[in-house]
Coordinates of C-alpha atoms and ligand atoms in Angstrom, one line a residue:
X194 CA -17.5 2.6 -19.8
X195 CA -20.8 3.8 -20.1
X196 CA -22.3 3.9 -16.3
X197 CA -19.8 6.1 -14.2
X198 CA -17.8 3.7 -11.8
X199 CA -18.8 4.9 -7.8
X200 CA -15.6 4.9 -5.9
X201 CA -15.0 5.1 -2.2
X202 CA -11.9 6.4 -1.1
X203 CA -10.6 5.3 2.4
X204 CA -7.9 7.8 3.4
X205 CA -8.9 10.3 0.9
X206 CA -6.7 12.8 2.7
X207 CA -3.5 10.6 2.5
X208 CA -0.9 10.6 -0.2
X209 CA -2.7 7.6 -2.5
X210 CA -6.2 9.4 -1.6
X211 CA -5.6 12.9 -3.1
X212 CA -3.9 11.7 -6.1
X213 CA -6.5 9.6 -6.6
X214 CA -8.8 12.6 -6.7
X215 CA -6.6 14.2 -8.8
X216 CA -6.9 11.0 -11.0
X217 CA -11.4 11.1 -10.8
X218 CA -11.2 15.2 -11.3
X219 CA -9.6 14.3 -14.9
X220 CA -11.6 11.4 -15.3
X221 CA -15.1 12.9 -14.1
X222 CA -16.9 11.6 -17.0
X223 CA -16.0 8.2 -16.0
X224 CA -16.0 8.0 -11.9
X225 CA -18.2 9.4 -9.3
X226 CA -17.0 9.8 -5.6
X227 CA -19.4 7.9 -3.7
X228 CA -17.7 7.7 0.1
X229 CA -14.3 9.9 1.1
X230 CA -12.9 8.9 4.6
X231 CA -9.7 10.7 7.0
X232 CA -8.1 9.7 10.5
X233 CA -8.2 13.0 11.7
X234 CA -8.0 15.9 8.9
X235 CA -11.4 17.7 9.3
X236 CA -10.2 20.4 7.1
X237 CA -9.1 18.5 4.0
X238 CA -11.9 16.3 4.4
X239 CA -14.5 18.8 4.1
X240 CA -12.8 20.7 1.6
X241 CA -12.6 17.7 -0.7
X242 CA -16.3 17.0 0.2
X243 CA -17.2 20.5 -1.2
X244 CA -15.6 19.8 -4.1
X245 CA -17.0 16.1 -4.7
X246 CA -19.8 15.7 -3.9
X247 CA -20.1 11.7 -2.0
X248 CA -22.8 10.2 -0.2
X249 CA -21.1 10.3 2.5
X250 CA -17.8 10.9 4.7
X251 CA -16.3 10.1 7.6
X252 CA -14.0 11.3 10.2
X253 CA -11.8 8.6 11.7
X254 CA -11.0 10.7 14.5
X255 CA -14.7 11.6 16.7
X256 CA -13.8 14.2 18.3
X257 CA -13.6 16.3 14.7
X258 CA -17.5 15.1 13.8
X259 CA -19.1 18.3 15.0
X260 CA -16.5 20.0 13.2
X261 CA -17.3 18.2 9.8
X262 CA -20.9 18.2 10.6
X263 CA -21.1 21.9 10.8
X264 CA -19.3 22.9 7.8
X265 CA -21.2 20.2 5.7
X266 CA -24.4 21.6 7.3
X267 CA -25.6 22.9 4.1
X268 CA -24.9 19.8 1.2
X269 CA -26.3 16.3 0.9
X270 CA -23.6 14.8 2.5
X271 CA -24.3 12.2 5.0
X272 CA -21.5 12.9 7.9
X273 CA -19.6 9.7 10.2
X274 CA -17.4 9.1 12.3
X275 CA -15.7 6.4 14.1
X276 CA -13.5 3.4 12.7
X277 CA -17.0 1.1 12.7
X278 CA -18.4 3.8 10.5
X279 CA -16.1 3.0 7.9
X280 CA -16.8 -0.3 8.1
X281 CA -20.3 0.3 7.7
X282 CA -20.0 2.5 5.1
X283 CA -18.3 0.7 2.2
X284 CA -20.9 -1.9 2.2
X285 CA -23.5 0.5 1.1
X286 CA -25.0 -0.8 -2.0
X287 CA -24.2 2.9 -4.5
X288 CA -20.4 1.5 -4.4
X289 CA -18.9 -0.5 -6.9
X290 CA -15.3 -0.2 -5.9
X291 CA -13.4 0.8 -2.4
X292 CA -10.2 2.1 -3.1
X293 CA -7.7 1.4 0.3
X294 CA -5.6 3.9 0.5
X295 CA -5.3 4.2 4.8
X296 CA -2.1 3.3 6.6
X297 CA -1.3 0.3 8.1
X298 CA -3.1 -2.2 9.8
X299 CA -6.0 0.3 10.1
X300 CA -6.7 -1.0 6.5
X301 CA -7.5 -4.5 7.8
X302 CA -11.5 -4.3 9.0
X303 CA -12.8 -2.3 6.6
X304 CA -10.7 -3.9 3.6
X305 CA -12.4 -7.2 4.9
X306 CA -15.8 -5.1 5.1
X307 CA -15.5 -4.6 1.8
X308 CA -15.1 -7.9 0.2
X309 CA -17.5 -9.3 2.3
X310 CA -20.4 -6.1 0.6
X311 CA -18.5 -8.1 -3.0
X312 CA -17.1 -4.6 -3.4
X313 CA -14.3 -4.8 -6.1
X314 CA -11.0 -3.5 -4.0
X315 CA -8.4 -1.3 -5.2
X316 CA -5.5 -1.8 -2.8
X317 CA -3.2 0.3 -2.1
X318 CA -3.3 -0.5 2.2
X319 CA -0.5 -3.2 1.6
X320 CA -0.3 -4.2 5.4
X321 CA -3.7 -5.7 4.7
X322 CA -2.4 -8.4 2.5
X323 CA 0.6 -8.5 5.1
X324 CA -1.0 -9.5 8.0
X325 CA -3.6 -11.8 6.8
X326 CA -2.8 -12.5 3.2
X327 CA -4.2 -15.9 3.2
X328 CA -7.6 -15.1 5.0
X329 CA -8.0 -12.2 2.5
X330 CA -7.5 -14.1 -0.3
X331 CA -9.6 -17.1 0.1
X332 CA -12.5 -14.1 1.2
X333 CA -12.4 -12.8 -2.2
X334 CA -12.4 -15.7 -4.0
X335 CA -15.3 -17.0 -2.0
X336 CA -17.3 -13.3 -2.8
X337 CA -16.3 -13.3 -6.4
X338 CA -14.1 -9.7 -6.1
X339 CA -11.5 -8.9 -7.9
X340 CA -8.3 -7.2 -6.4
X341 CA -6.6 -4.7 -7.8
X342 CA -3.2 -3.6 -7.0
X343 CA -2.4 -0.4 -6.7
X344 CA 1.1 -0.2 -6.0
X345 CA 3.5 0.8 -8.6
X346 CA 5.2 -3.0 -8.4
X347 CA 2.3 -5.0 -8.3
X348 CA 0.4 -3.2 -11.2
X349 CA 3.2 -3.2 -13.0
X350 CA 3.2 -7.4 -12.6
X351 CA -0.7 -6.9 -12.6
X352 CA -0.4 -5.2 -16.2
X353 CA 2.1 -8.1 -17.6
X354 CA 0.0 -10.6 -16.6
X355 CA -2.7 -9.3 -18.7
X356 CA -3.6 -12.4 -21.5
X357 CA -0.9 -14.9 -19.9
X358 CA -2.4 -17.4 -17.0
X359 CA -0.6 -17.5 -13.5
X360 CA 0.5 -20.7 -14.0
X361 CA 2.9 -19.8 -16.9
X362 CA 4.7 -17.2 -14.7
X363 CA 8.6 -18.7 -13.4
X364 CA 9.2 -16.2 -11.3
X365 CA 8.2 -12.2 -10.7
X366 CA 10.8 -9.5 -10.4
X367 CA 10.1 -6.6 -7.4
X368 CA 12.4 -3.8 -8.6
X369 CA 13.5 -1.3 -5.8
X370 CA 14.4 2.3 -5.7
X371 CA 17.2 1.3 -3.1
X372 CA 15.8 4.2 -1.0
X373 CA 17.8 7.2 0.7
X374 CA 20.5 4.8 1.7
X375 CA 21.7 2.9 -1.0
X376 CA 24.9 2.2 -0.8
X377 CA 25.7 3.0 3.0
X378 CA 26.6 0.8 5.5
X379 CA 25.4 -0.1 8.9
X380 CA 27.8 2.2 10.6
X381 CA 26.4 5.3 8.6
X382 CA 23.1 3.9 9.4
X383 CA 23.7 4.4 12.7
X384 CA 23.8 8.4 12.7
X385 CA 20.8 9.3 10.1
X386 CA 18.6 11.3 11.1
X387 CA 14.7 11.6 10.7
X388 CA 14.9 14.3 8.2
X389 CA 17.4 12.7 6.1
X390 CA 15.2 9.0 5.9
X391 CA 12.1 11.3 5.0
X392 CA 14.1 12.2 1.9
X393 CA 13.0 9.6 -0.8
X394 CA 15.1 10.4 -3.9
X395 CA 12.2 9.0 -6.4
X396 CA 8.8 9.5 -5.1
X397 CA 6.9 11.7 -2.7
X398 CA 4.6 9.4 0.0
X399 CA 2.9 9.4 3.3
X400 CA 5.7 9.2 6.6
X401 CA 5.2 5.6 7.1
X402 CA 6.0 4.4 3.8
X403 CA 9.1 6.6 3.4
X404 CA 10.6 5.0 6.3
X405 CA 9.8 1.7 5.0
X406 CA 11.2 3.0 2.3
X407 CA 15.0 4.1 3.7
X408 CA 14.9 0.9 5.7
X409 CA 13.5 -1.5 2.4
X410 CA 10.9 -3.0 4.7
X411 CA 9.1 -1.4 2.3
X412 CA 10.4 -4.0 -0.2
X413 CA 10.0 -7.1 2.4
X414 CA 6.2 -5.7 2.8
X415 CA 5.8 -5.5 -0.8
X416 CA 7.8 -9.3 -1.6
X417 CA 4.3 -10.7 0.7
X418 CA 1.9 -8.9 -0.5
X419 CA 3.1 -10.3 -4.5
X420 CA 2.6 -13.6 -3.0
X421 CA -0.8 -13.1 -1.9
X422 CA -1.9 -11.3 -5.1
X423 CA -0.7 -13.5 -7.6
X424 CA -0.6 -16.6 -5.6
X425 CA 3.3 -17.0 -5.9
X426 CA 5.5 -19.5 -4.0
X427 CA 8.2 -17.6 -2.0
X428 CA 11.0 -19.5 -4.5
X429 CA 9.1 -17.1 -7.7
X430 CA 9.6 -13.6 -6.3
X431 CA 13.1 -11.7 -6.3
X432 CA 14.0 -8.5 -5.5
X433 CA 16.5 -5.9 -7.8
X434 CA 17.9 -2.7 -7.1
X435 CA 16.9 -0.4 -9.5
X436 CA 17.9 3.5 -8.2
X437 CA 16.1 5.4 -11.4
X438 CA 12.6 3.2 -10.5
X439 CA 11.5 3.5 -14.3
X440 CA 11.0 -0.3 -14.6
X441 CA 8.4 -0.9 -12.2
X442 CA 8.7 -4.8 -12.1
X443 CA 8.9 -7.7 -14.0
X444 CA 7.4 -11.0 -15.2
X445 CA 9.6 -13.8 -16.3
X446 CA 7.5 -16.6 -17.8
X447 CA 8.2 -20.0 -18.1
X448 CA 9.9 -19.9 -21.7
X449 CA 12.6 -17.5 -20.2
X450 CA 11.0 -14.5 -21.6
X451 CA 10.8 -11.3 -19.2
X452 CA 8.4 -8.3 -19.5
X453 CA 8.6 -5.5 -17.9
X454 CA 6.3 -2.1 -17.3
X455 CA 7.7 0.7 -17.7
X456 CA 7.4 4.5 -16.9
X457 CA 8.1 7.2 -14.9
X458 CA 7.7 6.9 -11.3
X459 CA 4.1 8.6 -10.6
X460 CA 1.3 6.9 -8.6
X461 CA -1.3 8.6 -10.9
X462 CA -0.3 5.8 -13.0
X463 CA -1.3 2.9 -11.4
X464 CA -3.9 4.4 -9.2
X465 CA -6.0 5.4 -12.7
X466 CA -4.7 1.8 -14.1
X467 CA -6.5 0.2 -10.7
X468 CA -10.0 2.7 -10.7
X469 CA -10.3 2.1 -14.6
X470 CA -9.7 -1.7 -14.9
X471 CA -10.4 -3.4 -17.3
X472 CA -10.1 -0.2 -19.8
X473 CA -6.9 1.4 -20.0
X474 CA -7.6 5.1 -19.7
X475 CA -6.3 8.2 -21.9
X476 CA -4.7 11.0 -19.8
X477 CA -1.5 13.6 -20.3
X478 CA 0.6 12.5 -17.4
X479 CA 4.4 13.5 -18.3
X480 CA 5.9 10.6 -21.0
X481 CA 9.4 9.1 -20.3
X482 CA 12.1 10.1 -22.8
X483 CA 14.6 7.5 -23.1
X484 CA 17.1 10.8 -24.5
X485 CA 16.6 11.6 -20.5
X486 CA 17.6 8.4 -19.6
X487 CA 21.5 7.4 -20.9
X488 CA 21.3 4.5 -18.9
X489 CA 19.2 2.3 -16.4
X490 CA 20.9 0.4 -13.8
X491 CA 20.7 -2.8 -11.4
X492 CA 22.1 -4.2 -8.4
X493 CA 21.9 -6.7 -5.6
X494 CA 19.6 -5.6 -2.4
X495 CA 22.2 -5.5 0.4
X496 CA 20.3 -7.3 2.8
X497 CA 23.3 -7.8 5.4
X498 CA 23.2 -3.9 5.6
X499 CA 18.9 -3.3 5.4
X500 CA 18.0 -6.1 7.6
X501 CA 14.3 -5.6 7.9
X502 CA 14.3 -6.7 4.3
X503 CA 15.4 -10.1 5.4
X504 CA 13.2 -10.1 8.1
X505 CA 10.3 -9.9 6.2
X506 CA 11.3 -12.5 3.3
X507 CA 11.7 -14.8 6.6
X508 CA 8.5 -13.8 8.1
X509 CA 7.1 -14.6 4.5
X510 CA 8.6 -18.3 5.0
X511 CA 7.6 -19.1 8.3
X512 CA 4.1 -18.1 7.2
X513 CA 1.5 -18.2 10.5
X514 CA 1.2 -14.8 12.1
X515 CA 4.5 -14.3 11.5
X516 CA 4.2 -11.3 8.6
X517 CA 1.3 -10.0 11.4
X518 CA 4.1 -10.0 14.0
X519 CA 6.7 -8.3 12.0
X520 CA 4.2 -5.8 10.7
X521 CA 2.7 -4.6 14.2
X522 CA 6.6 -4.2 15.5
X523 CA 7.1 -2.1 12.1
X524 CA 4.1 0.3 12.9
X525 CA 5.3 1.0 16.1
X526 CA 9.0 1.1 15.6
X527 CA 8.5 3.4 12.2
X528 CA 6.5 5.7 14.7
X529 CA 8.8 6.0 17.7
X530 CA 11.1 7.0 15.1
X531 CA 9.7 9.4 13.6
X532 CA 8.7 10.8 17.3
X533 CA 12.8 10.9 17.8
X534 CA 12.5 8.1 19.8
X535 CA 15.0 5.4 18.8
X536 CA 17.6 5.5 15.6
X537 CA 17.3 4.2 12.9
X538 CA 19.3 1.1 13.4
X539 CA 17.3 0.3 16.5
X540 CA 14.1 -0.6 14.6
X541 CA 14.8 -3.6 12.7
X542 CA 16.3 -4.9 16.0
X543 CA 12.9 -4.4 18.0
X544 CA 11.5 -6.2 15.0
X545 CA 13.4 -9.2 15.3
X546 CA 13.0 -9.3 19.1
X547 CA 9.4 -9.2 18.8
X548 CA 9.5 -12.3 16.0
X549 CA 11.7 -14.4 18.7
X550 CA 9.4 -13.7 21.4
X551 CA 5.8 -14.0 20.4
X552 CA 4.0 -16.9 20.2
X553 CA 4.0 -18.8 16.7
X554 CA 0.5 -19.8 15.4
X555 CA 0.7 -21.8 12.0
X556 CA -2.8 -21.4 11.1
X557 CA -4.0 -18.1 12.6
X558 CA -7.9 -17.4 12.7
X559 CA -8.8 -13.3 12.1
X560 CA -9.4 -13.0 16.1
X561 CA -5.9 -15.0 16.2
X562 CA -4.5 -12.2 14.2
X563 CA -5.8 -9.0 16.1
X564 CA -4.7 -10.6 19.1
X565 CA -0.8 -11.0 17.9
X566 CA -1.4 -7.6 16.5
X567 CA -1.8 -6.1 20.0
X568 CA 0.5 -8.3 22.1
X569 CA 3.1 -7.3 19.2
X570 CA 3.0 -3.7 19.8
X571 CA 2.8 -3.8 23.2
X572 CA 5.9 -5.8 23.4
X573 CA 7.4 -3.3 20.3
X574 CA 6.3 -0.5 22.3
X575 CA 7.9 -1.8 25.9
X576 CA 11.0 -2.5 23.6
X577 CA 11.5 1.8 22.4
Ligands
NDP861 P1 -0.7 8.7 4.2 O1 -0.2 8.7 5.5 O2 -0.3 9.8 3.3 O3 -2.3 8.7 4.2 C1 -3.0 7.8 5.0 C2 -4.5 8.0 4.9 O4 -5.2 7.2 5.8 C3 -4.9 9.4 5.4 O5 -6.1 9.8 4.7 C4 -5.2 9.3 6.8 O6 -6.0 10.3 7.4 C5 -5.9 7.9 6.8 N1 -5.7 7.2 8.1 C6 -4.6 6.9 8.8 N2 -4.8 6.2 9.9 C7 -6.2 6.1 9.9 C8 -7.1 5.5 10.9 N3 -6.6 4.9 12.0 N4 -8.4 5.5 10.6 C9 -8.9 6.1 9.5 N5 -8.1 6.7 8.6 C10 -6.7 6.7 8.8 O7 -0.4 7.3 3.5 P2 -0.1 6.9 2.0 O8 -1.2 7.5 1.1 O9 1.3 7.2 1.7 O10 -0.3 5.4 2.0 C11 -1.5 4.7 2.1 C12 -1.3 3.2 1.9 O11 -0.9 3.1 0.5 C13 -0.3 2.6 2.7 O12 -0.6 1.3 3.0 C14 1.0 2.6 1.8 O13 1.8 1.5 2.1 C15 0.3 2.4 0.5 N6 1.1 2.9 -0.7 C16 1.4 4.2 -0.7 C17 2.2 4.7 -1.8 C18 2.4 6.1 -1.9 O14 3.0 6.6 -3.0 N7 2.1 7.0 -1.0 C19 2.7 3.8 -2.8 C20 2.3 2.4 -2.7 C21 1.5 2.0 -1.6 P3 -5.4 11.7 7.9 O15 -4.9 12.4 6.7 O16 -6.6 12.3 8.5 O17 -4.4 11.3 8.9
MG862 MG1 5.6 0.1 -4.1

């Protein structure tokens, strides 16, 4: 690379966004932070504005702007806020990539934002691809950007895929950690508590996606957004149980042979794959030992036991806003339970009520989509 790479980060404050920096502090040579946006975390936000540098920044949250605006008084640093501010802002012209790192179907406008400025996207915001996979798609396509994934599953597919066309994959391999739970049945499911699903045994992320995590929607999310990405048939994508997460996914082409990426679990990885694509980047990140490692191990998802996983692969085959349904309902039932709200077991069954109950559109338009978004959580939210 010879021209530094200008990165926006949305949700710069999240778990994705500050490894990320981590990632640009020991590449500095090769990327610039051009844009750094929070929900509601003045303090981080400025402090990672000191530190960086960007254009610009904004503050989700409107109420913290004078707070950001008078601590940033004295640098260059253009100061937002408002969730039509980030919209704006990754269209300006000094970006070459937006990396989407927010939660949850906050990603969705300014993701679309961003592909419509022909902004190359590094996606982490899976719920994106979720909820309007096929209207996302056909946008970048149409504007000539590339996507790149940043989760660990779909880079590691994204990274065997590199010289072989799609059309010679069979079928794709999602490997899962199994979560907190593996193993337990419905009736232990039952009594867990918040603390003990905010536990992930493998990797440390944001709330939302640890609970997606104990409760493998996080696996059903993932199993749509692989379609979207690599333009799969819902027939080509499996799912394994795989409790050490060292094999991030798999490839099985159309001769039989499998490849697999590899490593240990560590979103620095992908996320400096996704910001330095095409080049694959030097860096010291701890190597996996196989010594460490007597033996790696496989199972079957239990999907009787985590039913959300089912749900999703369904919601994945009815197509529509079906996945947009299913997603809204997750938001809200992943927050009520973190708020001590409802149990654990409750939330996949407020899922599936809300699929039952609203409206079916096979072909959903965007303003199609927000609208089942709302109606969906209002329904989910009458529901906890
Ligand atoms: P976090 O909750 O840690 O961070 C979310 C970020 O988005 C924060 O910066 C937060 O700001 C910001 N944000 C949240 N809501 C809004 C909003 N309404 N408007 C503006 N900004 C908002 O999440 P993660 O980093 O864990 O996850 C981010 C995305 O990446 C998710 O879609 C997740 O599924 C995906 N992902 C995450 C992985 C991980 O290891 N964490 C792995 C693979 C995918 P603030 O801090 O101010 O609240
Ligand atoms: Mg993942």
């Amino acid at each position: 690379m010879t021209k530094k790479k200008h990165i926006a980060i949305l949700g710069s404050t999240g778990s994705i966004g500050t490894q990320a920096l981590e990632v640009m502090r020991e590449q500095e040579h090769l990327f610039e932070v051009e844009v750094l946006t929070a929900g509601s975390n003045a303090d981080l936000l400025i402090e990672q504005a000191i530190e960086f540098q960007p254009n610009a920044v904004v503050i989700g949250d409107a109420t913290k702007y004078q707070q950001v605006k008078d601590a940033l008084k004295l640098q260059a640093i253009k100061v937002y806020s408002g969730s039509d501010a980030i919209e704006q802002v990754v269209q300006m012209e000094t970006i070459d990539m937006v990396l989407t790192a927010m939660v949850g179907f906050s990603g969705l406008k300014p993701t679309i934002a961003a592909i419509n400025a022909k902004k190359n996207i590094a996606l982490a915001n899976k719920e994106t691809l979720v909820v309007a996979g096929s209207i996302i798609s056909k946008l970048a396509i149409e504007n000539k950007v590339s996507i790149i994934p940043v989760d660990s599953e779909h880079s590691a597919i994204f990274q065997c895929l590199v010289g072989e066309p799609l059309e010679q994959i069979e079928k794709v391999i999602l490997t899962a950690s199994g979560g907190p739970f593996r193993g337990k049945d419905r009736e232990f499911l039952a009594t867990v508590t918040k603390a003990q699903a905010l536990k992930h045994p493998n990797w440390t992320m944001g709330a939302k996606i640890t609970i997606d995590s104990a409760t493998l929607m996080n696996k059903g999310l993932e199993y749509i957004e692989a379609k979207w990405l690599f333009g799969l048939q819902n027939n080509q994508i499996d799912i394994i149980v795989h409790p050490q997460s060292i094999i991030h996914s798999l490839v099985q082409f159309v001769d039989g042979s499998l490849k697999a990426q590899m490593g240990l679990p560590d979103m620095k990885l992908p996320i400096q794959y996704a910001l330095g694509f095409p080049q694959r980047l030097k860096n010291d990140f701890p190597r996996f030992d196989f010594a460490n490692f007597s033996s790696l191990n496989f199972e079957k998802p239990d999907y009787h036991t985590f039913t959300n996983l089912q749900l999703a692969i369904d919601a994945c085959a009815k197509g529509g806003n079906a996945a947009c349904v299913l997603n809204a309902a997750n938001e809200v039932v992943v927050d009520a339970f973190l708020h001590d709200k409802i149990g654990f077991i409750q939330m996949s069954d407020i899922i599936s009520e809300c699929l039952q109950k609203i409206t079916f559109i096979s072909s959903p338009t965007l303003s199609d989509l927000y609208h089942t978004d709302a109606e969906s959580r209002i329904l989910a939210s009458e529901l906890c």
